[in-house]
Short mmCIF file of C-alpha atoms in Angstrom, two decimals:
data_model
loop_
_atom_site.label_atom_id
_atom_site.label_comp_id
_atom_site.label_asym_id
_atom_site.label_seq_id
_atom_site.Cartn_x
_atom_site.Cartn_y
_atom_site.Cartn_z
CA MET M 421 26.40 14.97 6.01
CA SER M 422 30.00 14.05 5.20
CA ALA M 423 31.68 14.99 1.93
CA THR M 424 31.84 11.35 0.89
CA ALA M 425 28.09 10.86 1.21
CA PRO M 426 27.11 12.22 -2.24
CA THR M 427 29.75 10.06 -3.90
CA ARG M 428 28.51 6.99 -2.08
CA LEU M 429 24.90 7.71 -2.96
CA GLN M 430 25.81 8.39 -6.59
CA ARG M 431 27.46 4.98 -6.69
CA LEU M 432 24.27 3.43 -5.36
CA ASP M 433 22.18 5.26 -7.98
CA ARG M 434 24.39 4.05 -10.82
CA VAL M 435 24.52 0.31 -10.11
CA LYS M 436 22.59 -2.01 -12.39
CA PHE M 437 19.60 -3.94 -11.15
CA SER M 438 21.03 -7.11 -9.65
CA ARG M 439 20.18 -10.13 -7.53
CA ARG M 440 20.60 -7.93 -4.45
CA HIS M 441 17.86 -5.59 -5.68
CA GLY M 442 15.72 -8.59 -6.53
CA LYS M 443 16.01 -9.99 -3.01
CA LEU M 444 15.06 -6.61 -1.55
CA LEU M 445 12.04 -6.33 -3.85
CA ALA M 446 10.89 -9.89 -3.19
CA GLY M 447 11.49 -9.72 0.56
CA SER M 448 9.60 -6.46 0.92
CA GLY M 449 6.96 -7.65 -1.53
CA VAL M 450 6.12 -10.75 0.50
CA GLY M 451 5.49 -8.53 3.52
CA TRP M 452 3.31 -6.33 1.31
CA ALA M 453 1.33 -9.35 0.07
CA LEU M 454 0.74 -10.51 3.64
CA ASP M 455 -0.62 -7.05 4.44
CA ALA M 456 -3.02 -7.29 1.52
CA MET M 457 -4.13 -10.76 2.54
CA ASP M 458 -5.17 -9.42 5.94
CA VAL M 459 -7.08 -6.44 4.50
CA GLY M 460 -8.72 -8.72 1.95
CA LEU M 461 -9.68 -11.38 4.47
CA ILE M 462 -11.60 -8.98 6.70
CA SER M 463 -13.88 -7.99 3.80
CA PHE M 464 -14.85 -11.65 3.31
CA ILE M 465 -14.92 -12.50 7.02
CA LEU M 466 -17.21 -9.55 7.67
CA THR M 467 -19.71 -10.90 5.15
CA ALA M 468 -19.79 -14.21 7.03
CA LEU M 469 -19.99 -12.61 10.48
CA ILE M 470 -22.95 -10.45 9.48
CA THR M 471 -24.86 -13.69 8.97
CA GLN M 472 -23.38 -15.80 11.79
CA TRP M 473 -23.37 -13.12 14.49
CA GLN M 474 -26.52 -11.36 13.23
CA LEU M 475 -24.69 -8.04 13.03
CA ASP M 476 -26.51 -4.84 12.18
CA THR M 477 -25.04 -2.18 9.90
CA THR M 478 -23.56 -0.17 12.78
CA GLN M 479 -21.76 -3.15 14.31
CA ALA M 480 -20.35 -4.31 10.97
CA SER M 481 -19.17 -0.77 10.17
CA ILE M 482 -17.41 -0.46 13.55
CA ILE M 483 -15.44 -3.66 12.90
CA ALA M 484 -14.50 -2.50 9.40
CA SER M 485 -13.54 1.03 10.42
CA SER M 486 -11.55 0.08 13.53
CA GLY M 487 -8.84 -1.45 11.37
CA PHE M 488 -8.64 1.67 9.24
CA LEU M 489 -8.47 3.88 12.33
CA GLY M 490 -5.46 1.82 13.39
CA MET M 491 -3.95 2.24 9.93
CA ALA M 492 -4.23 6.02 10.23
CA LEU M 493 -2.49 5.95 13.61
CA GLY M 494 0.15 3.52 12.40
CA ALA M 495 0.97 5.46 9.25
CA SER M 496 1.44 8.73 11.14
CA VAL M 497 3.70 7.14 13.75
CA GLY M 498 5.50 4.62 11.53
CA GLY M 499 6.84 7.13 9.01
CA ALA M 500 8.25 9.45 11.66
CA LEU M 501 9.72 6.49 13.55
CA ALA M 502 11.40 5.25 10.36
CA ASP M 503 13.17 8.61 10.04
CA ARG M 504 14.47 8.18 13.59
CA ILE M 505 15.39 4.50 14.05
CA GLY M 506 15.51 3.13 10.51
CA ARG M 507 13.30 1.76 7.77
CA ARG M 508 14.15 -1.92 8.20
CA THR M 509 13.64 -1.89 11.98
CA VAL M 510 10.18 -0.35 11.73
CA PHE M 511 9.26 -2.67 8.86
CA ALA M 512 10.01 -5.75 10.95
CA LEU M 513 8.33 -4.37 14.08
CA THR M 514 5.09 -3.61 12.26
CA LEU M 515 4.91 -7.14 10.87
CA VAL M 516 5.07 -8.51 14.40
CA VAL M 517 2.34 -6.16 15.67
CA TYR M 518 -0.24 -6.92 13.04
CA GLY M 519 0.67 -10.61 12.72
CA VAL M 520 0.18 -11.29 16.42
CA ALA M 521 -3.02 -9.21 16.57
CA THR M 522 -4.47 -11.02 13.56
CA GLY M 523 -3.70 -14.40 15.11
CA LEU M 524 -5.39 -13.35 18.35
CA SER M 525 -8.45 -12.30 16.32
CA ALA M 526 -9.06 -15.99 15.66
CA LEU M 527 -9.74 -16.39 19.39
CA THR M 528 -12.46 -13.72 19.50
CA PRO M 529 -15.42 -15.07 21.52
CA ALA M 530 -18.52 -15.56 19.38
CA PRO M 531 -21.93 -14.36 20.62
CA GLY M 532 -23.74 -16.89 22.80
CA GLY M 533 -23.10 -18.61 26.10
CA GLY M 534 -23.15 -15.34 28.02
CA VAL M 535 -21.23 -13.38 25.39
CA SER M 536 -23.28 -10.60 23.84
CA VAL M 537 -22.98 -9.48 20.23
CA TRP M 538 -21.59 -6.13 21.36
CA THR M 539 -18.91 -7.84 23.49
CA ALA M 540 -17.76 -9.84 20.49
CA VAL M 541 -17.80 -6.71 18.31
CA ILE M 542 -15.77 -4.69 20.83
CA VAL M 543 -13.15 -7.42 21.28
CA LEU M 544 -12.72 -7.96 17.55
CA SER M 545 -12.68 -4.22 16.88
CA GLY M 546 -9.94 -3.71 19.48
CA LEU M 547 -7.80 -6.38 17.85
CA ARG M 548 -8.50 -4.91 14.41
CA LEU M 549 -7.28 -1.56 15.74
CA LEU M 550 -3.94 -3.16 16.64
CA VAL M 551 -3.80 -4.92 13.28
CA GLY M 552 -4.38 -1.60 11.58
CA ILE M 553 -1.58 0.11 13.50
CA GLY M 554 0.87 -2.49 12.21
CA LEU M 555 -0.47 -2.39 8.67
CA GLY M 556 -0.62 1.40 8.47
CA ALA M 557 2.97 1.81 9.62
CA GLU M 558 4.37 -0.92 7.37
CA LEU M 559 3.21 0.13 3.91
CA PRO M 560 4.81 3.61 3.57
CA VAL M 561 7.96 2.41 5.32
CA ALA M 562 8.41 -0.53 2.95
CA SER M 563 7.91 1.62 -0.14
CA THR M 564 10.40 4.18 1.21
CA LEU M 565 13.02 1.49 1.87
CA VAL M 566 12.74 -0.01 -1.61
CA SER M 567 12.61 3.42 -3.28
CA GLU M 568 15.85 4.47 -1.60
CA PHE M 569 17.70 1.47 -3.06
CA SER M 570 16.21 1.49 -6.56
CA PRO M 571 18.25 2.69 -9.58
CA ALA M 572 16.86 6.10 -10.61
CA PRO M 573 15.97 5.15 -14.22
CA ILE M 574 13.63 2.36 -13.08
CA ARG M 575 12.76 3.46 -9.54
CA GLY M 576 9.10 4.10 -10.36
CA ARG M 577 8.73 0.75 -12.09
CA ILE M 578 10.21 -1.11 -9.13
CA ILE M 579 7.83 0.56 -6.67
CA VAL M 580 4.83 -0.28 -8.86
CA LEU M 581 6.00 -3.89 -8.92
CA LEU M 582 6.32 -3.79 -5.14
CA GLU M 583 2.72 -2.58 -5.00
CA ALA M 584 1.77 -5.45 -7.35
CA PHE M 585 2.38 -7.84 -4.47
CA TRP M 586 -0.79 -6.32 -3.00
CA ALA M 587 -2.75 -8.01 -5.78
CA LEU M 588 -1.16 -11.36 -4.93
CA GLY M 589 -2.20 -10.94 -1.31
CA TRP M 590 -5.76 -10.04 -2.25
CA VAL M 591 -5.99 -13.01 -4.60
CA LEU M 592 -4.74 -15.26 -1.82
CA ALA M 593 -7.33 -13.77 0.54
CA ALA M 594 -10.08 -14.34 -2.04
CA VAL M 595 -9.00 -17.95 -2.57
CA VAL M 596 -8.84 -18.66 1.17
CA ALA M 597 -12.23 -17.02 1.70
CA PHE M 598 -13.85 -18.80 -1.25
CA PHE M 599 -12.80 -22.27 -0.12
CA LEU M 600 -12.62 -21.84 3.65
CA VAL M 601 -14.96 -19.21 5.11
CA PRO M 602 -18.31 -20.50 3.73
CA ALA M 603 -17.31 -24.14 4.09
CA LEU M 604 -16.86 -24.27 7.88
CA PRO M 605 -18.94 -22.82 10.74
CA SER M 606 -15.72 -21.34 12.14
CA GLY M 607 -14.00 -20.80 8.81
CA TRP M 608 -13.40 -17.17 9.73
CA ARG M 609 -11.25 -18.29 12.67
CA TRP M 610 -8.99 -20.32 10.40
CA ALA M 611 -8.73 -17.37 8.03
CA PHE M 612 -7.57 -15.12 10.89
CA ALA M 613 -5.11 -17.79 12.07
CA LEU M 614 -3.44 -17.77 8.65
CA GLY M 615 -3.04 -14.02 9.06
CA ALA M 616 -0.55 -14.59 11.88
CA ILE M 617 2.14 -15.59 9.38
CA PRO M 618 3.64 -12.05 9.18
CA ALA M 619 4.80 -12.27 12.80
CA PHE M 620 7.16 -15.08 11.79
CA TYR M 621 8.14 -13.41 8.53
CA ALA M 622 9.45 -10.44 10.52
CA ILE M 623 12.50 -12.56 11.39
CA VAL M 624 13.32 -12.84 7.68
CA ILE M 625 12.92 -9.08 7.23
CA ARG M 626 15.14 -8.22 10.20
CA ARG M 627 17.95 -10.57 9.17
CA GLY M 628 17.74 -10.63 5.39
CA LEU M 629 17.11 -7.07 4.23
CA PRO M 630 19.57 -4.14 4.36
CA GLU M 631 18.98 -0.86 6.14
CA SER M 632 18.59 2.18 3.91
CA VAL M 633 21.96 3.64 2.91
CA ARG M 634 20.41 7.10 2.81
CA PHE M 635 19.12 6.70 6.36
CA LEU M 636 22.53 5.46 7.56
CA GLU M 637 24.27 8.41 5.92
CA SER M 638 21.85 10.88 7.50
CA LYS M 639 22.73 9.40 10.92
CA GLY M 640 26.50 9.46 10.32
CA ARG M 641 26.82 5.67 10.14
CA HIS M 642 29.12 5.82 7.12
CA ASP M 643 30.96 2.52 7.60
CA GLU M 644 27.70 0.56 7.59
CA ALA M 645 26.54 2.51 4.55
CA GLU M 646 29.79 1.79 2.69
CA GLU M 647 29.52 -1.94 3.40
CA ILE M 648 25.99 -2.06 1.98
CA VAL M 649 26.90 0.00 -1.11
CA GLN M 650 29.81 -2.33 -1.81
CA SER M 651 27.54 -5.36 -1.55
CA PHE M 652 25.22 -3.86 -4.18
CA GLU M 653 28.16 -2.95 -6.42
CA GLU M 654 29.53 -6.48 -6.18
CA SER M 655 26.14 -7.96 -6.97
CA SER M 656 25.76 -5.59 -9.91
CA ALA M 657 29.22 -6.46 -11.23
CA ALA M 658 28.29 -10.15 -11.13
CA THR M 659 25.16 -9.46 -13.23
CA THR M 660 25.99 -10.32 -16.82
CA ARG M 661 22.59 -9.46 -18.27
CA GLU M 662 19.81 -7.32 -16.87
CA PRO M 663 16.24 -8.56 -17.40
CA ALA M 664 14.50 -6.33 -19.97
CA LEU M 665 11.99 -5.15 -17.34
CA PHE M 666 14.82 -3.87 -15.12
CA ARG M 667 17.24 -2.60 -17.74
CA THR M 668 18.78 0.70 -16.67
CA ASP M 669 20.59 3.51 -18.43
CA THR M 670 24.13 3.62 -17.04
CA ALA M 671 24.26 7.41 -17.52
CA ALA M 672 24.04 9.40 -14.30
CA PRO M 673 20.48 10.39 -13.43
CA ALA M 674 19.53 14.05 -13.38
CA ASP M 675 20.16 15.97 -10.18
CA ALA M 676 17.11 16.65 -8.05
CA PRO M 677 15.80 20.19 -8.59
CA GLU M 678 14.62 22.63 -5.99
CA GLU M 679 17.20 21.75 -3.35
CA VAL M 680 16.30 23.23 0.03
CA ASP M 681 18.49 24.62 2.79
CA GLU M 682 19.97 21.99 5.12
CA ALA M 683 18.67 24.06 8.06
CA ALA M 684 15.07 23.62 6.90
CA PRO M 685 12.71 22.12 9.50
CA THR M 686 12.59 18.35 9.80
CA GLY M 687 9.80 16.10 11.02
CA PHE M 688 6.18 17.09 10.44
CA ALA M 689 7.04 20.81 10.26
CA GLY M 690 9.30 20.09 7.29
CA LEU M 691 6.26 19.09 5.21
CA TRP M 692 4.88 22.64 5.42
CA THR M 693 7.86 24.74 4.36
CA ARG M 694 7.63 26.94 1.28
CA ASP M 695 9.26 24.17 -0.81
CA HIS M 696 6.94 21.39 0.32
CA ALA M 697 3.55 22.78 1.36
CA ALA M 698 1.87 22.77 -2.07
CA ARG M 699 2.98 19.24 -2.91
CA THR M 700 1.94 18.04 0.55
CA VAL M 701 -1.60 19.39 0.03
CA ALA M 702 -1.85 17.80 -3.43
CA LEU M 703 -0.45 14.48 -2.22
CA TRP M 704 -2.78 14.33 0.76
CA ALA M 705 -5.76 15.05 -1.51
CA VAL M 706 -4.81 12.14 -3.78
CA TRP M 707 -4.35 9.79 -0.85
CA PHE M 708 -7.71 10.81 0.64
CA GLY M 709 -9.63 10.32 -2.60
CA VAL M 710 -7.99 7.00 -3.49
CA ASN M 711 -8.48 5.57 0.01
CA PHE M 712 -12.14 6.59 0.17
CA ALA M 713 -12.85 5.08 -3.24
CA TYR M 714 -10.83 1.90 -2.81
CA TYR M 715 -11.95 0.93 0.68
CA GLY M 716 -15.49 2.10 0.07
CA ALA M 717 -15.70 -0.22 -2.94
CA PHE M 718 -13.62 -3.27 -2.05
CA THR M 719 -14.19 -3.59 1.70
CA TRP M 720 -17.92 -3.87 1.09
CA MET M 721 -17.94 -5.49 -2.35
CA PRO M 722 -18.74 -9.08 -1.23
CA THR M 723 -21.47 -7.77 1.10
CA LEU M 724 -22.86 -5.35 -1.49
CA LEU M 725 -23.15 -8.15 -4.03
CA VAL M 726 -24.95 -10.34 -1.46
CA ASN M 727 -27.32 -7.45 -0.67
CA ALA M 728 -27.89 -7.02 -4.40
CA GLY M 729 -29.19 -10.58 -4.56
CA PHE M 730 -26.16 -12.80 -5.21
CA PRO M 731 -25.58 -15.87 -2.95
CA MET M 732 -22.53 -15.62 -0.65
CA VAL M 733 -20.44 -18.21 -2.52
CA ARG M 734 -21.25 -16.56 -5.87
CA SER M 735 -20.42 -13.15 -4.41
CA PHE M 736 -17.04 -14.45 -3.24
CA GLY M 737 -16.44 -15.98 -6.68
CA PHE M 738 -17.21 -12.69 -8.44
CA THR M 739 -14.90 -10.83 -6.07
CA LEU M 740 -12.10 -13.33 -6.77
CA ILE M 741 -12.42 -12.79 -10.53
CA ILE M 742 -12.53 -9.01 -10.11
CA THR M 743 -9.46 -9.18 -7.84
CA LEU M 744 -7.45 -11.01 -10.52
CA ALA M 745 -7.81 -7.94 -12.76
CA GLN M 746 -5.53 -6.07 -10.36
CA ILE M 747 -2.50 -7.93 -11.72
CA PRO M 748 -2.59 -6.59 -15.32
CA GLY M 749 -3.42 -3.16 -13.88
CA TYR M 750 -0.13 -3.15 -12.01
CA ALA M 751 1.74 -4.50 -15.04
CA VAL M 752 0.52 -1.73 -17.35
CA SER M 753 1.18 0.92 -14.70
CA ALA M 754 4.72 -0.41 -14.18
CA PHE M 755 5.40 -0.12 -17.92
CA LEU M 756 3.90 3.35 -18.36
CA ILE M 757 5.36 5.00 -15.27
CA GLU M 758 8.84 5.19 -16.81
CA LYS M 759 7.43 6.05 -20.26
CA TRP M 760 4.79 8.66 -19.47
CA GLY M 761 6.06 9.68 -16.04
CA ARG M 762 4.47 9.45 -12.60
CA ARG M 763 1.97 12.30 -12.91
CA ALA M 764 0.49 11.31 -16.28
CA THR M 765 0.25 7.63 -15.34
CA LEU M 766 -1.39 8.33 -11.99
CA ALA M 767 -3.91 10.80 -13.43
CA THR M 768 -4.82 8.46 -16.32
CA PHE M 769 -5.49 5.50 -14.06
CA LEU M 770 -7.53 7.63 -11.67
CA LEU M 771 -9.66 8.89 -14.55
CA GLY M 772 -10.19 5.31 -15.72
CA SER M 773 -11.17 4.39 -12.15
CA ALA M 774 -13.77 7.16 -12.04
CA VAL M 775 -15.42 6.02 -15.28
CA SER M 776 -15.30 2.35 -14.25
CA ALA M 777 -16.89 3.07 -10.85
CA VAL M 778 -19.94 4.71 -12.45
CA SER M 779 -20.22 1.84 -14.94
CA PHE M 780 -20.09 -0.75 -12.15
CA GLY M 781 -22.80 1.01 -10.18
CA LEU M 782 -25.08 1.05 -13.23
CA ALA M 783 -24.41 -2.57 -14.30
CA THR M 784 -27.61 -4.60 -14.58
CA SER M 785 -26.39 -8.05 -15.64
CA GLU M 786 -23.89 -10.54 -14.25
CA THR M 787 -21.68 -10.08 -17.30
CA MET M 788 -21.60 -6.30 -16.89
CA VAL M 789 -20.94 -6.64 -13.14
CA LEU M 790 -17.87 -8.75 -13.90
CA VAL M 791 -16.62 -6.63 -16.82
CA THR M 792 -17.01 -3.26 -15.09
CA GLY M 793 -15.76 -4.69 -11.80
CA CYS M 794 -12.61 -5.94 -13.52
CA LEU M 795 -12.07 -2.55 -15.15
CA LEU M 796 -12.47 -0.84 -11.78
CA SER M 797 -9.97 -3.24 -10.25
CA PHE M 798 -7.54 -2.79 -13.17
CA PHE M 799 -7.51 1.03 -13.10
CA ASN M 800 -7.76 1.41 -9.32
CA LEU M 801 -4.80 -0.79 -8.47
CA GLY M 802 -2.71 0.63 -11.31
CA ALA M 803 -3.31 4.03 -9.71
CA TRP M 804 -2.23 2.69 -6.32
CA GLY M 805 1.05 1.51 -7.84
CA ALA M 806 1.78 4.92 -9.34
CA LEU M 807 0.83 6.67 -6.09
CA TYR M 808 3.24 4.60 -4.03
CA ALA M 809 5.95 5.33 -6.60
CA VAL M 810 5.56 9.10 -6.49
CA THR M 811 5.03 9.49 -2.72
CA PRO M 812 8.58 8.88 -1.37
CA GLU M 813 10.22 10.72 -4.27
CA ILE M 814 8.94 14.22 -3.60
CA TYR M 815 10.55 14.64 -0.17
CA PRO M 816 14.23 14.64 0.93
CA THR M 817 15.71 11.82 3.01
CA THR M 818 15.39 13.69 6.31
CA ILE M 819 11.58 13.80 6.06
CA ARG M 820 10.89 11.07 3.46
CA GLY M 821 9.46 8.59 5.95
CA THR M 822 7.49 11.32 7.70
CA GLY M 823 6.14 12.61 4.38
CA ALA M 824 5.08 9.19 3.11
CA GLY M 825 3.61 8.19 6.47
CA SER M 826 1.70 11.43 6.93
CA ALA M 827 0.14 11.23 3.47
CA ALA M 828 -0.87 7.64 4.12
CA ALA M 829 -2.26 8.59 7.54
CA PHE M 830 -4.40 11.37 6.07
CA GLY M 831 -5.63 8.95 3.44
CA ARG M 832 -6.55 6.43 6.11
CA LEU M 833 -9.02 8.94 7.51
CA ALA M 834 -10.97 8.37 4.30
CA SER M 835 -10.71 4.62 4.76
CA ILE M 836 -12.31 5.05 8.21
CA ILE M 837 -15.12 7.18 6.83
CA ALA M 838 -15.86 5.06 3.75
CA PRO M 839 -16.99 1.84 5.53
CA LEU M 840 -19.35 3.95 7.65
CA VAL M 841 -20.77 5.91 4.72
CA VAL M 842 -21.21 3.13 2.16
CA PRO M 843 -24.04 1.28 3.98
CA LEU M 844 -25.91 4.59 4.34
CA LEU M 845 -25.46 5.35 0.64
CA PHE M 846 -26.58 1.85 -0.30
CA ALA M 847 -29.70 2.16 1.86
CA ARG M 848 -30.53 5.48 0.20
CA GLY M 849 -29.95 4.61 -3.46
CA GLY M 850 -28.42 1.16 -3.90
CA LEU M 851 -25.27 0.41 -5.91
CA PRO M 852 -25.66 3.38 -8.31
CA THR M 853 -25.50 5.93 -5.47
CA VAL M 854 -22.56 4.19 -3.80
CA PHE M 855 -20.45 4.10 -6.93
CA VAL M 856 -21.31 7.59 -8.18
CA VAL M 857 -19.90 8.94 -4.90
CA ILE M 858 -16.86 6.69 -5.28
CA SER M 859 -16.41 8.00 -8.83
CA VAL M 860 -16.41 11.58 -7.55
CA ALA M 861 -13.66 10.67 -5.05
CA PHE M 862 -11.55 9.28 -7.90
CA ALA M 863 -12.14 12.43 -9.96
CA VAL M 864 -11.00 14.71 -7.13
CA ALA M 865 -7.86 12.59 -6.71
CA CYS M 866 -7.22 12.83 -10.47
CA VAL M 867 -7.26 16.64 -10.38
CA ALA M 868 -4.91 16.68 -7.36
CA ALA M 869 -2.52 14.24 -9.07
CA ILE M 870 -1.97 16.71 -11.91
CA CYS M 871 -0.58 19.17 -9.34
CA LEU M 872 2.18 16.83 -8.12
CA PRO M 873 5.82 17.36 -9.21
CA GLU M 874 7.29 14.97 -11.79
CA TRP M 875 10.35 13.03 -10.57
CA ARG M 876 11.00 10.53 -13.36
CA GLY M 877 14.70 9.81 -13.88
CA ARG M 878 15.92 12.10 -11.09
CA ARG M 879 18.01 11.32 -8.05
CA LEU M 880 16.24 11.28 -4.71
CA ARG M 881 16.88 14.43 -2.71
CA GLU M 882 18.99 14.24 0.44
CA THR M 883 18.31 17.73 1.89
#
């Protein structure tokens, strides 16, 4: 790396939050919300298809898990690819992949007229696999891109706010499902068709968002990096007053500790050096536990409520209300993450998630279902925000995309397992059994979170 690189990166770290940062956050956030809308829609669509296609538990689980298998593949490939060809390029490419595949899902042949149920399941599952590849690659890459531009004093807060766009996407999915899926015989097709929007939004991403300065520096593209840094400095200079939420300390952030040798392995091997192995194990454990709990609970929630005796429309309505509780969860997490730090915030929200999961499983009235469901949503999504904040910070630039993508990929293994396991747990012991197991997953993640390094207020590492 050239001698001017640290100076250029220090300049980027010291700029105030400006309109340029806001455009990056909003542009990446919209892509994030579209991701969430797709993941949310399949949970509602699956509830409808179980009835319309007469799916058994195995067939429904295959459809649900195929998307998560794709997410595991996408996350493992996307992060490494982002370290090679750039964050912005991979971000845009993934939007195209999952947007097109989601749109094609609307054309899936329904059973009947010579088409068997298994044919329809296989076709839809194949398309969901492609959707998952795009989704899995996009999420860690987007968080890495935004993290690498964020001022150090508020970097965690900005990433939590990026994650908050997930709640907006889920709310949108719940609204679309509530008004569209039960209302029309082919409402699920229209829901999938709306999911094609990300393919068009990729054009905005490719043309409107900057490439990571840290990535450009690591590839020797110093002129491009300088141009982008200057644009952020100019935007910051034109900012007369920072919003209170994004107010930064103009003092230089602390240097990153535990610098490693520049000759250390890169790529996947770099995650298992003496400096990184322990944090990689802890991070993967958190990702696994959170994914199992989240996708085990929310992918099946509309169906579980129907199986528990609630009509489909009422089940969708409950899920919409519970989804809305994600928004204050993100807001509180965004506030605390720069006050308490990443580790304390993440562990606290995971502990709250564990308690809420048990309470939801034991709820016996509609009121308690809603209250405990909202608490679960609040704590769970606040934990997600903190997790996405800490993940890119603990690795240097040369393996940051690989580290974030690999952790997400390992977590996606849990999201594959959870949709397969939940119906079996429900058949054995109903909602209490399902959510006790989910609570245990949260508890394991909480313990692992305590073992992660704290990176509040520090510069991102370059080597």
